Coordinates of C-alpha atoms in Angstrom, one line a residue:
Chain T
M1 CA 24.6 12.3 5.8
H2 CA 22.2 15.0 6.8
N3 CA 19.4 12.8 5.6
L4 CA 20.0 10.3 8.4
G5 CA 19.6 12.8 11.0
F6 CA 16.3 14.2 9.6
A7 CA 15.1 10.7 9.1
L8 CA 15.7 9.7 12.6
D9 CA 14.2 12.9 13.8
G10 CA 11.1 12.3 11.9
A11 CA 11.0 8.7 12.9
W12 CA 10.8 9.0 16.7
R13 CA 8.0 11.6 16.2
V14 CA 6.1 9.3 14.1
L15 CA 6.8 6.4 16.6
L16 CA 5.5 8.6 19.4
A17 CA 2.4 9.7 17.6
G18 CA 1.9 6.2 16.4
L19 CA 2.1 4.7 19.9
V20 CA -0.4 7.5 21.4
L21 CA -2.9 7.2 18.7
G22 CA -2.4 3.8 16.9
A23 CA -1.9 1.9 20.2
G24 CA -3.7 4.2 22.6
L25 CA -7.0 4.4 20.8
P26 CA -7.4 0.6 20.4
V27 CA -6.5 0.2 24.1
L28 CA -9.4 2.7 24.9
F29 CA -11.6 0.6 22.6
A30 CA -10.6 -2.5 24.3
L31 CA -11.3 -0.9 27.7
G32 CA -14.8 0.3 26.4
I33 CA -15.5 -3.4 25.4
R34 CA -14.4 -4.6 28.7
S35 CA -16.6 -2.1 30.5
L36 CA -19.6 -3.1 28.3
A37 CA -19.1 -6.7 29.1
W38 CA -18.8 -5.9 32.9
G39 CA -22.0 -3.5 32.6
A40 CA -24.0 -6.3 31.0
G41 CA -23.2 -8.6 33.9
E42 CA -22.2 -12.2 33.9
A43 CA -24.8 -14.8 33.6
S44 CA -24.5 -18.0 35.9
V45 CA -25.8 -21.4 35.7
D46 CA -26.7 -23.4 38.7
A47 CA -29.3 -26.2 39.9
S48 CA -32.2 -23.9 39.6
G49 CA -31.4 -22.9 35.9
V50 CA -29.8 -20.0 34.3
T51 CA -29.6 -16.7 36.2
A52 CA -29.1 -13.5 34.3
G53 CA -26.4 -11.4 35.5
T54 CA -27.0 -8.1 37.4
K55 CA -26.8 -5.2 35.0
R56 CA -24.3 -2.5 36.0
P57 CA -25.4 0.8 34.2
L58 CA -22.1 2.4 35.2
G59 CA -20.2 0.0 33.1
T60 CA -22.4 0.5 30.0
V61 CA -22.0 4.3 30.3
L62 CA -18.3 4.1 30.7
G63 CA -18.0 1.9 27.9
Y64 CA -19.9 4.1 25.5
L65 CA -17.9 7.1 26.8
L66 CA -14.7 5.4 25.8
F67 CA -16.1 4.5 22.4
A68 CA -16.9 8.2 22.0
I69 CA -13.3 9.1 22.7
V70 CA -12.2 6.6 20.1
V71 CA -14.7 7.9 17.5
A72 CA -13.3 11.5 18.2
G73 CA -9.8 10.3 17.4
V74 CA -11.0 8.6 14.2
L75 CA -12.8 12.0 13.2
L76 CA -9.5 13.8 13.9
G77 CA -7.9 11.3 11.4
L78 CA -10.7 12.0 8.8
T79 CA -10.4 15.8 9.3
F80 CA -6.8 15.5 8.7
I81 CA -7.2 13.6 5.5
V82 CA -9.7 16.0 4.1
A83 CA -8.0 19.2 5.3
S84 CA -4.6 18.2 3.7
G85 CA -6.6 17.3 0.5
F86 CA -7.5 21.0 0.3
G87 CA -4.2 22.3 1.2
N88 CA -4.7 22.8 4.9
K89 CA -3.2 21.1 7.8
I90 CA -4.2 20.8 11.4
S91 CA -2.5 22.9 14.2
F92 CA -2.3 21.9 17.8
E93 CA -1.0 25.1 19.1
H94 CA -4.2 26.0 20.9
I95 CA -4.3 22.2 22.1
Y96 CA -7.6 21.8 20.6
P97 CA -7.1 21.1 16.8
T98 CA -7.7 23.9 14.4
I99 CA -7.4 23.9 10.7
V100 CA -5.0 26.3 9.2
P101 CA -3.5 26.7 5.6
K102 CA -0.4 24.9 5.0
Chain R
M1 CA 0.7 10.4 -30.1
I2 CA 3.5 9.8 -27.6
L3 CA 1.5 11.9 -25.2
A4 CA -1.7 9.6 -25.6
L5 CA 0.5 6.6 -24.9
V6 CA 2.0 8.2 -21.8
V7 CA -1.6 9.1 -20.5
V8 CA -2.8 5.6 -21.2
T9 CA 0.3 4.1 -19.5
A10 CA 0.1 6.3 -16.5
L11 CA -3.7 5.4 -16.0
A12 CA -2.4 1.8 -16.4
F13 CA -0.1 2.3 -13.6
D14 CA -2.5 4.0 -11.4
F15 CA -4.8 0.8 -12.0
T16 CA -2.0 -1.5 -10.9
N17 CA -1.4 0.8 -8.0
G18 CA -4.9 0.3 -6.9
F19 CA -5.1 -3.5 -7.1
H20 CA -1.7 -3.7 -5.6
D21 CA -2.5 -1.8 -2.5
T22 CA -6.0 -3.1 -1.7
A23 CA -4.3 -5.7 0.6
N24 CA -2.7 -2.8 2.7
A25 CA -6.2 -1.5 3.8
M26 CA -8.5 -4.8 3.6
A27 CA -6.1 -7.8 3.9
T28 CA -6.7 -8.2 7.7
S29 CA -10.5 -7.3 7.6
I30 CA -10.9 -10.1 5.0
A31 CA -8.8 -12.6 6.9
T32 CA -10.8 -12.2 10.0
K33 CA -14.1 -12.1 8.1
A34 CA -15.0 -8.9 9.5
L35 CA -16.0 -8.0 5.9
R36 CA -16.8 -10.4 3.1
P37 CA -14.2 -10.2 0.5
K38 CA -16.3 -8.5 -2.2
T39 CA -17.6 -6.1 0.2
A40 CA -14.1 -5.3 1.5
V41 CA -12.9 -4.4 -2.0
A42 CA -16.0 -2.4 -2.9
L43 CA -15.8 -0.4 0.2
S44 CA -12.1 0.2 -0.2
G45 CA -12.8 1.3 -3.9
V46 CA -15.4 3.8 -3.1
L47 CA -13.2 5.3 -0.3
N48 CA -10.3 5.4 -2.8
L49 CA -12.4 7.2 -5.3
I50 CA -13.5 9.7 -2.7
G51 CA -10.0 10.2 -1.6
A52 CA -8.6 10.9 -5.0
F53 CA -11.1 13.6 -5.5
L54 CA -10.3 15.2 -2.2
S55 CA -6.9 15.8 -3.3
V56 CA -7.3 19.4 -4.4
E57 CA -3.7 20.3 -3.5
V58 CA -1.9 18.7 -6.3
A59 CA 1.5 17.1 -6.0
L60 CA 2.7 18.4 -9.4
T61 CA 6.4 18.2 -8.2
V62 CA 6.0 14.7 -7.3
T63 CA 9.0 13.6 -9.5
N64 CA 11.2 16.2 -7.8
A65 CA 12.0 13.9 -4.8
V66 CA 14.0 11.5 -6.8
V67 CA 14.8 13.0 -10.4
K68 CA 15.6 16.3 -11.8
I69 CA 13.3 16.6 -14.8
Q70 CA 11.2 19.6 -13.3
D71 CA 12.1 22.9 -11.6
K72 CA 10.6 24.0 -8.2
T73 CA 7.4 25.4 -9.6
G74 CA 6.6 22.0 -11.4
A75 CA 7.5 23.2 -14.8
P76 CA 9.5 20.7 -16.8
K77 CA 13.1 21.6 -17.4
A78 CA 13.5 23.8 -20.5
E79 CA 16.3 21.6 -22.2
L80 CA 14.0 18.6 -22.2
L81 CA 11.2 20.5 -24.0
A82 CA 12.8 20.4 -27.5
D83 CA 10.9 18.6 -30.3
G84 CA 7.5 18.7 -28.6
G85 CA 8.9 17.5 -25.3
S86 CA 9.4 14.1 -26.6
G87 CA 12.7 13.7 -24.6
L88 CA 10.6 14.0 -21.3
L89 CA 7.8 12.1 -22.6
L90 CA 10.0 9.2 -23.4
I91 CA 11.6 9.2 -19.8
I92 CA 8.1 9.3 -18.2
L93 CA 6.8 6.6 -20.5
A94 CA 9.7 4.3 -19.8
G95 CA 9.6 5.0 -16.1
L96 CA 5.9 4.1 -16.0
V97 CA 6.5 1.0 -17.9
G98 CA 9.1 0.0 -15.3
G99 CA 6.7 0.5 -12.5
I100 CA 3.8 -1.4 -14.1
V101 CA 6.0 -4.4 -15.1
W102 CA 7.3 -4.6 -11.5
N103 CA 3.9 -4.2 -10.0
L104 CA 2.5 -6.9 -12.1
L105 CA 5.4 -9.2 -11.4
T106 CA 5.2 -8.8 -7.7
W107 CA 1.5 -9.4 -7.8
L108 CA 2.0 -12.6 -9.7
V109 CA 4.0 -13.9 -6.9
G110 CA 1.8 -12.4 -4.5
L111 CA 4.2 -10.2 -2.7
P112 CA 3.3 -6.8 -1.3
S113 CA 5.8 -4.4 -2.8
S114 CA 5.6 -0.6 -2.6
S115 CA 4.0 0.9 -5.7
S116 CA 5.5 4.2 -5.1
H117 CA 8.9 2.5 -5.0
A118 CA 8.0 0.8 -8.3
L119 CA 7.2 4.2 -9.9
F120 CA 10.2 6.1 -8.5
G121 CA 12.5 3.2 -9.5
G122 CA 11.2 3.2 -13.0
L123 CA 11.7 7.0 -13.2
I124 CA 15.3 6.8 -11.7
G125 CA 16.2 4.1 -14.2
A126 CA 14.8 6.0 -17.2
T127 CA 16.4 9.3 -16.0
V128 CA 19.8 7.6 -15.7
A129 CA 19.5 6.1 -19.0
G130 CA 18.3 9.4 -20.7
L131 CA 20.3 12.0 -18.8
G132 CA 23.0 10.2 -16.9
W133 CA 23.7 9.6 -13.2
A134 CA 23.5 13.4 -12.6
G135 CA 20.0 13.6 -13.5
V136 CA 19.1 11.8 -10.3
N137 CA 18.5 13.6 -7.0
W138 CA 20.4 11.1 -4.8
S139 CA 20.4 12.9 -1.5
G140 CA 19.1 16.4 -1.8
D141 CA 20.9 19.4 -0.9
G142 CA 21.3 18.7 2.9
S143 CA 18.7 21.2 4.1
K144 CA 15.8 18.8 4.5
L145 CA 14.9 15.2 4.0
D146 CA 15.1 14.8 0.2
G147 CA 16.5 12.7 -2.7
V148 CA 16.4 9.0 -3.2
V149 CA 18.0 8.4 0.1
G150 CA 15.9 10.7 2.2
K151 CA 12.4 10.3 0.5
V152 CA 12.7 6.6 -0.4
L153 CA 15.5 4.5 1.2
L154 CA 15.4 5.7 4.8
P155 CA 11.7 5.8 5.3
A156 CA 11.5 2.3 3.7
V157 CA 13.9 1.1 6.3
L158 CA 12.3 2.8 9.3
S159 CA 8.6 2.7 8.5
P160 CA 8.0 -1.1 8.8
V161 CA 9.9 -1.0 12.1
I162 CA 7.9 1.8 13.5
A163 CA 4.5 0.3 12.3
A164 CA 5.6 -3.1 13.8
V165 CA 6.3 -1.6 17.2
V166 CA 3.0 0.3 17.5
A167 CA 1.0 -2.8 16.4
A168 CA 3.0 -5.1 18.6
V169 CA 2.3 -2.9 21.7
G170 CA -1.3 -2.3 20.7
T171 CA -1.9 -6.1 20.2
W172 CA -0.2 -6.9 23.5
L173 CA -2.2 -4.4 25.5
I174 CA -5.5 -5.4 24.0
F175 CA -5.1 -9.1 24.7
K176 CA -4.1 -8.0 28.4
I177 CA -7.2 -5.8 28.9
T178 CA -9.8 -8.1 27.1
A179 CA -8.3 -11.5 28.6
G180 CA -11.3 -13.4 29.9
I181 CA -14.2 -11.3 28.4
A182 CA -16.9 -13.4 26.5
A183 CA -16.1 -13.8 22.9
R184 CA -19.5 -12.2 21.9
F185 CA -18.2 -8.8 23.1
T186 CA -14.6 -9.0 21.7
E187 CA -15.4 -10.5 18.2
Q188 CA -18.3 -8.1 17.5
G189 CA -16.7 -5.1 18.9
F190 CA -13.2 -5.6 17.3
K191 CA -14.9 -6.3 13.9
W192 CA -16.2 -2.6 13.9
G193 CA -12.8 -1.4 15.1
Q194 CA -11.2 -3.1 12.0
I195 CA -13.8 -1.8 9.5
G196 CA -13.2 1.8 10.8
S197 CA -9.5 1.8 10.8
A198 CA -9.5 0.0 7.4
S199 CA -11.6 2.7 6.0
L200 CA -9.2 5.3 7.2
I201 CA -6.5 3.7 5.5
S202 CA -8.3 3.3 2.2
L203 CA -9.3 7.0 2.3
A204 CA -5.7 8.1 3.0
H205 CA -4.4 5.8 0.2
G206 CA -6.8 7.4 -2.4
T207 CA -5.5 11.0 -1.4
N208 CA -2.0 10.1 -1.5
D209 CA -1.5 7.6 -4.3
A210 CA -3.9 8.9 -7.0
Q211 CA -2.2 12.2 -6.8
K212 CA 1.2 10.9 -7.9
T213 CA -0.4 9.8 -11.2
M214 CA -2.2 13.0 -11.6
G215 CA 1.2 14.8 -11.1
V216 CA 2.9 12.7 -13.7
I217 CA 0.1 12.9 -16.4
T218 CA -0.1 16.8 -15.9
L219 CA 3.8 17.0 -16.3
A220 CA 3.4 15.2 -19.5
L221 CA 0.7 17.5 -20.7
I222 CA 2.9 20.5 -19.9
A223 CA 5.8 18.9 -21.6
S224 CA 3.9 18.5 -24.7
G225 CA 2.4 22.0 -24.5
D226 CA -1.2 21.0 -24.1
W227 CA -1.4 22.5 -20.5
S228 CA 0.6 25.4 -18.8
D229 CA -0.9 25.9 -15.4
T230 CA 1.4 24.6 -12.9
K231 CA -1.1 25.4 -9.9
N232 CA -4.0 23.3 -11.1
I233 CA -4.6 20.1 -13.1
P234 CA -7.2 19.5 -15.8
F235 CA -10.4 18.0 -14.2
W236 CA -10.5 15.0 -16.7
V237 CA -7.0 14.0 -15.4
K238 CA -8.3 13.9 -11.8
A239 CA -11.5 12.1 -12.8
A240 CA -9.6 9.5 -14.8
C241 CA -7.0 8.9 -12.1
A242 CA -9.7 8.6 -9.5
V243 CA -11.7 6.0 -11.6
A244 CA -8.6 4.1 -12.5
I245 CA -7.4 3.7 -8.9
A246 CA -10.9 2.9 -7.6
A247 CA -11.5 0.3 -10.5
G248 CA -8.0 -1.3 -9.5
T249 CA -8.7 -1.4 -5.9
Y250 CA -12.3 -3.0 -6.5
L251 CA -10.6 -5.6 -8.7
G252 CA -8.6 -6.5 -5.8
G253 CA -5.1 -8.1 -5.8
W254 CA -6.3 -11.2 -4.2
R255 CA -2.9 -12.8 -4.5
I256 CA -1.3 -10.0 -2.2
I257 CA -4.3 -9.8 0.1
R258 CA -3.9 -13.5 0.8
T259 CA -0.2 -13.3 1.6
L260 CA -0.8 -10.3 3.8
G261 CA -3.9 -11.6 5.5
K262 CA -3.1 -15.3 5.8
G263 CA 0.5 -15.8 5.0
L264 CA 2.5 -13.7 7.4
T265 CA 0.7 -14.6 10.6
D266 CA -2.9 -15.8 11.5
I267 CA -4.9 -12.8 12.5
N268 CA -8.1 -12.5 14.6
P269 CA -10.2 -9.4 15.1
P270 CA -8.5 -7.8 18.1
Q271 CA -5.1 -8.3 16.2
G272 CA -6.6 -6.8 13.1
T273 CA -7.8 -3.7 14.9
A274 CA -4.4 -3.1 16.5
A275 CA -2.7 -3.7 13.2
Q276 CA -5.0 -1.4 11.1
S277 CA -5.2 1.4 13.7
G278 CA -1.4 1.4 14.1
A279 CA -1.0 1.5 10.4
A280 CA -3.6 4.3 10.1
A281 CA -2.0 6.3 12.9
V282 CA 1.6 5.8 11.4
I283 CA 0.5 6.8 7.8
L284 CA -1.4 9.9 9.0
A285 CA 1.1 11.2 11.6
S286 CA 4.1 10.7 9.0
S287 CA 2.2 12.5 6.3
H288 CA 1.3 15.3 9.0
L289 CA 5.0 15.6 9.7
G290 CA 6.2 15.5 6.0
F291 CA 8.0 12.2 6.5
A292 CA 6.7 10.4 3.4
L293 CA 6.5 6.7 3.7
S294 CA 5.0 3.8 1.8
T295 CA 1.4 2.5 2.8
T296 CA 2.7 -1.0 1.9
H297 CA 5.7 -1.0 4.1
V298 CA 3.6 0.2 7.0
A299 CA 0.7 -2.1 6.5
T300 CA 3.2 -5.1 6.4
G301 CA 5.0 -4.0 9.4
S302 CA 1.8 -3.7 11.4
V303 CA 0.5 -7.0 10.3
L304 CA 3.9 -8.5 11.4
G305 CA 3.8 -6.5 14.8
S306 CA 0.3 -7.8 15.6
G307 CA 1.6 -11.3 15.1
L308 CA 4.6 -10.6 17.5
G309 CA 2.4 -8.9 20.1
R310 CA -0.2 -11.6 20.5
P311 CA 1.0 -14.3 22.9
G312 CA 1.5 -17.6 21.3
A313 CA 0.9 -16.4 17.7
Q314 CA 3.2 -17.6 15.0
V315 CA 5.0 -15.4 12.5
R316 CA 6.1 -17.0 9.3
W317 CA 9.5 -15.5 9.0
A318 CA 10.0 -17.2 5.6
V319 CA 7.2 -15.2 4.2
A320 CA 8.4 -12.1 5.9
G321 CA 11.9 -12.6 4.5
R322 CA 10.5 -13.0 0.9
M323 CA 8.7 -9.7 1.3
V324 CA 11.9 -7.9 2.5
A325 CA 13.8 -9.3 -0.3
A326 CA 11.1 -7.8 -2.6
W327 CA 11.4 -4.4 -1.1
L328 CA 15.1 -4.5 -1.5
I329 CA 15.0 -5.2 -5.2
T330 CA 11.9 -3.2 -6.1
L331 CA 13.8 0.1 -6.8
P332 CA 16.8 -1.3 -8.8
A333 CA 14.5 -3.9 -10.6
A334 CA 11.9 -1.3 -11.7
G335 CA 14.8 1.0 -12.5
L336 CA 16.5 -1.5 -14.8
I337 CA 13.3 -2.1 -16.7
G338 CA 12.9 1.6 -16.9
A339 CA 16.3 2.1 -18.3
V340 CA 16.1 -0.8 -20.8
M341 CA 12.6 0.5 -22.0
W342 CA 14.3 4.1 -22.4
W343 CA 17.1 2.6 -24.5
I344 CA 14.7 0.5 -26.7
G345 CA 12.6 3.7 -27.2
H346 CA 15.5 5.9 -27.9
L347 CA 17.4 3.6 -30.3
I348 CA 14.3 3.3 -32.4
G349 CA 13.4 6.9 -31.9
G350 CA 10.5 9.2 -32.1
I351 CA 6.8 7.8 -32.3
P352 CA 8.0 4.3 -33.4
G353 CA 10.0 4.0 -30.3
A354 CA 7.4 5.0 -28.0
V355 CA 4.9 2.6 -29.8
V356 CA 7.4 -0.3 -29.5
V357 CA 8.0 0.4 -25.7
F358 CA 4.1 0.4 -25.3
V359 CA 3.6 -2.9 -27.2
L360 CA 6.4 -4.4 -25.0
L361 CA 4.4 -3.4 -22.1
V362 CA 1.3 -4.9 -23.3
A363 CA 3.0 -8.1 -24.2
A364 CA 4.5 -8.4 -20.8
S365 CA 1.2 -7.7 -19.1
V366 CA -0.7 -10.1 -21.1
A367 CA 1.9 -12.7 -20.6
M368 CA 1.9 -12.2 -16.8
W369 CA -2.0 -12.2 -16.8
L370 CA -2.0 -15.5 -18.8
R371 CA 0.3 -17.0 -16.2
S372 CA -1.6 -15.9 -13.3
R373 CA -4.6 -17.9 -14.8
A374 CA -2.8 -21.1 -14.0
H375 CA -3.4 -20.8 -10.3
Q376 CA -6.1 -18.3 -9.7
V377 CA -6.6 -16.6 -6.5
S378 CA -9.9 -14.9 -6.1
S379 CA -12.6 -13.8 -3.5
D380 CA -13.6 -17.5 -3.3
N381 CA -10.2 -19.0 -2.1
V382 CA -8.5 -15.9 -0.6
N383 CA -9.0 -17.1 2.9
D384 CA -8.0 -20.9 2.4
E385 CA -5.6 -22.1 5.0
W386 CA -2.1 -20.9 4.2
E387 CA -0.4 -24.4 4.8
A388 CA -1.8 -27.3 2.7
T389 CA -2.7 -30.2 5.0
P390 CA -0.7 -33.3 4.0
S391 CA -3.7 -35.5 4.9
G392 CA -6.2 -36.5 2.2
P393 CA -5.9 -36.7 -1.5
A394 CA -5.1 -33.4 -3.3
P395 CA -8.3 -32.5 -5.3
A396 CA -7.3 -32.5 -8.8
G397 CA -4.0 -31.0 -8.0
D398 CA -5.5 -27.6 -8.5
S399 CA -6.4 -26.0 -5.2
A400 CA -3.7 -27.8 -3.5
A401 CA -1.1 -26.8 -6.0
F402 CA -2.2 -23.3 -5.4
H403 CA -1.0 -23.6 -1.8
S404 CA 2.2 -24.6 -2.8
D405 CA 3.1 -22.0 -5.3
P406 CA 1.2 -19.2 -6.9
V407 CA 3.3 -19.8 -10.1
E408 CA 5.1 -22.8 -11.4
A409 CA 8.7 -22.2 -10.7
D410 CA 10.2 -24.3 -13.5
S411 CA 8.4 -23.4 -16.7
V412 CA 8.0 -20.1 -18.5
P413 CA 5.2 -21.0 -20.9
H414 CA 4.7 -17.5 -22.3
A415 CA 8.0 -16.0 -22.3
S416 CA 8.9 -17.7 -25.5
A417 CA 6.2 -15.8 -27.3
L418 CA 7.7 -12.5 -26.4
A419 CA 10.5 -10.7 -28.3
D420 CA 14.0 -11.2 -27.2
V421 CA 14.3 -7.9 -25.6
E422 CA 11.4 -8.6 -23.4
A423 CA 13.2 -11.8 -22.1
V424 CA 16.2 -9.4 -21.2
V425 CA 14.0 -7.2 -19.4
Q426 CA 12.4 -10.0 -17.5
A427 CA 15.5 -12.1 -17.0
P428 CA 16.8 -10.4 -13.7
A429 CA 13.4 -10.3 -12.1
E430 CA 12.5 -13.7 -13.2
D431 CA 15.5 -15.3 -11.4
E432 CA 14.4 -13.6 -8.1
T433 CA 10.8 -14.8 -8.7
D434 CA 11.9 -18.4 -9.0
A435 CA 14.3 -18.1 -5.9
A436 CA 11.5 -16.4 -3.9
I437 CA 8.5 -18.6 -4.4
T438 CA 10.2 -22.0 -4.1
D439 CA 8.8 -23.3 -0.7
P440 CA 9.7 -26.9 -0.4
A441 CA 7.4 -27.9 2.4
P442 CA 4.0 -27.0 0.7
V443 CA 5.2 -28.4 -2.6
A444 CA 5.8 -31.7 -0.8
A445 CA 2.4 -31.7 0.6
A446 CA 0.7 -30.8 -2.6
N447 CA 2.5 -33.9 -4.3

């Protein structure tokens, strides 16, 4: 049963990549949303009426920064789809992704 | 003549492939109302069209993973080319018919089964009938992941589990992180997260799945001597396949979207984002690593995982069990239909044989389409609650009856209109259908 070995070998790689990209990016996205919410501040209601929350620019900036990382991850995915359509693949040997022929 | 039938049948398969798999990308976005149903299928259709044209590198050797009808360059085996390649054409035709009939049947009962498995199953069945057991590439030569076991069975077992783990972890973390944040931030933000990840899946689907049909049609063209280049495919084949899969996606397999989006578990936008990004990452990572897996299995696994990961969410295991049952029988059932079709075509022989097989396909398709009319699922009612509420009168029995059962289990109104052989072909699958869709609780509610 060589196939079982090959399959399990492939499976843990897919699981690892899936966890890093498939769970990691949404987590960053969620953190981004949390930062934005924090940056917008919390409104409070008391006897004198509604008080708008204090804005925290750091949170807003951090939030958009995290979104940018997520967008970069999505672009990497897009590049991969387009590149493999044209018979290329993405190589990570220089750490940053480069497109090389398959 | 046979070639024309093969091309039409292959495009028909591509079309069913499209509408069968709309759910994989769009079911969760539709269920959480991130996108309106019509917008979702339109977006998915366009992305599938683009994706299909992006596949410049053509999988002409697509059948090599499971059957031995081509050599390594993609040219058909010489011994199959006698008499204008009609031997090979009949195998392809019978295999495609097996795939289409199974796709339609699973659509009728609203189960997301793998279209690739249906195609491979049909081809395997037709090959066994035509060339014997040795004509099938069961487990490859041991040097890499190959054959029916390596390319189809093992990934089918592993991929839903991987996708479920990824989506469960993602969902759990997202709920931890966003706990206590105002809904206006989470709802809005995660809707965009869903749309983005769903679009990636649609694009990847277009590049992967349309290619298979392109490869099959080109193989048929080579077999009949109308094309000889094994490096490229005719442009009209690419255009026709792209349009067929996009049109199928746009039509939308609403029954399957409903099962995946509403039936398996109740989904909200953060879960949808986790499920879709998990699915997108697993699909792209596996195709990067050359570990072929089915989009359907991944999408279903990730939706299930997002139900497991959210604290307090309920997973309807009965629905999940039905899906797994459908996956298990997809390969043998499509194979059986493919084999029977090959025998029918072979016994009658020549062009009349191929015509009879084609007519049987049309008859079976029309019959299933007519049956689907009894309880329609469309963009209007795709998001209705899964469980029918017992309180209140059932309005005219129609919408309530729909909840109980996509198809009436007891009556087979149109089967009698078909030829005997057709009944034989459908019989094994029909049993499974009846068993699979009988769900006592909602039936009682409808009554």
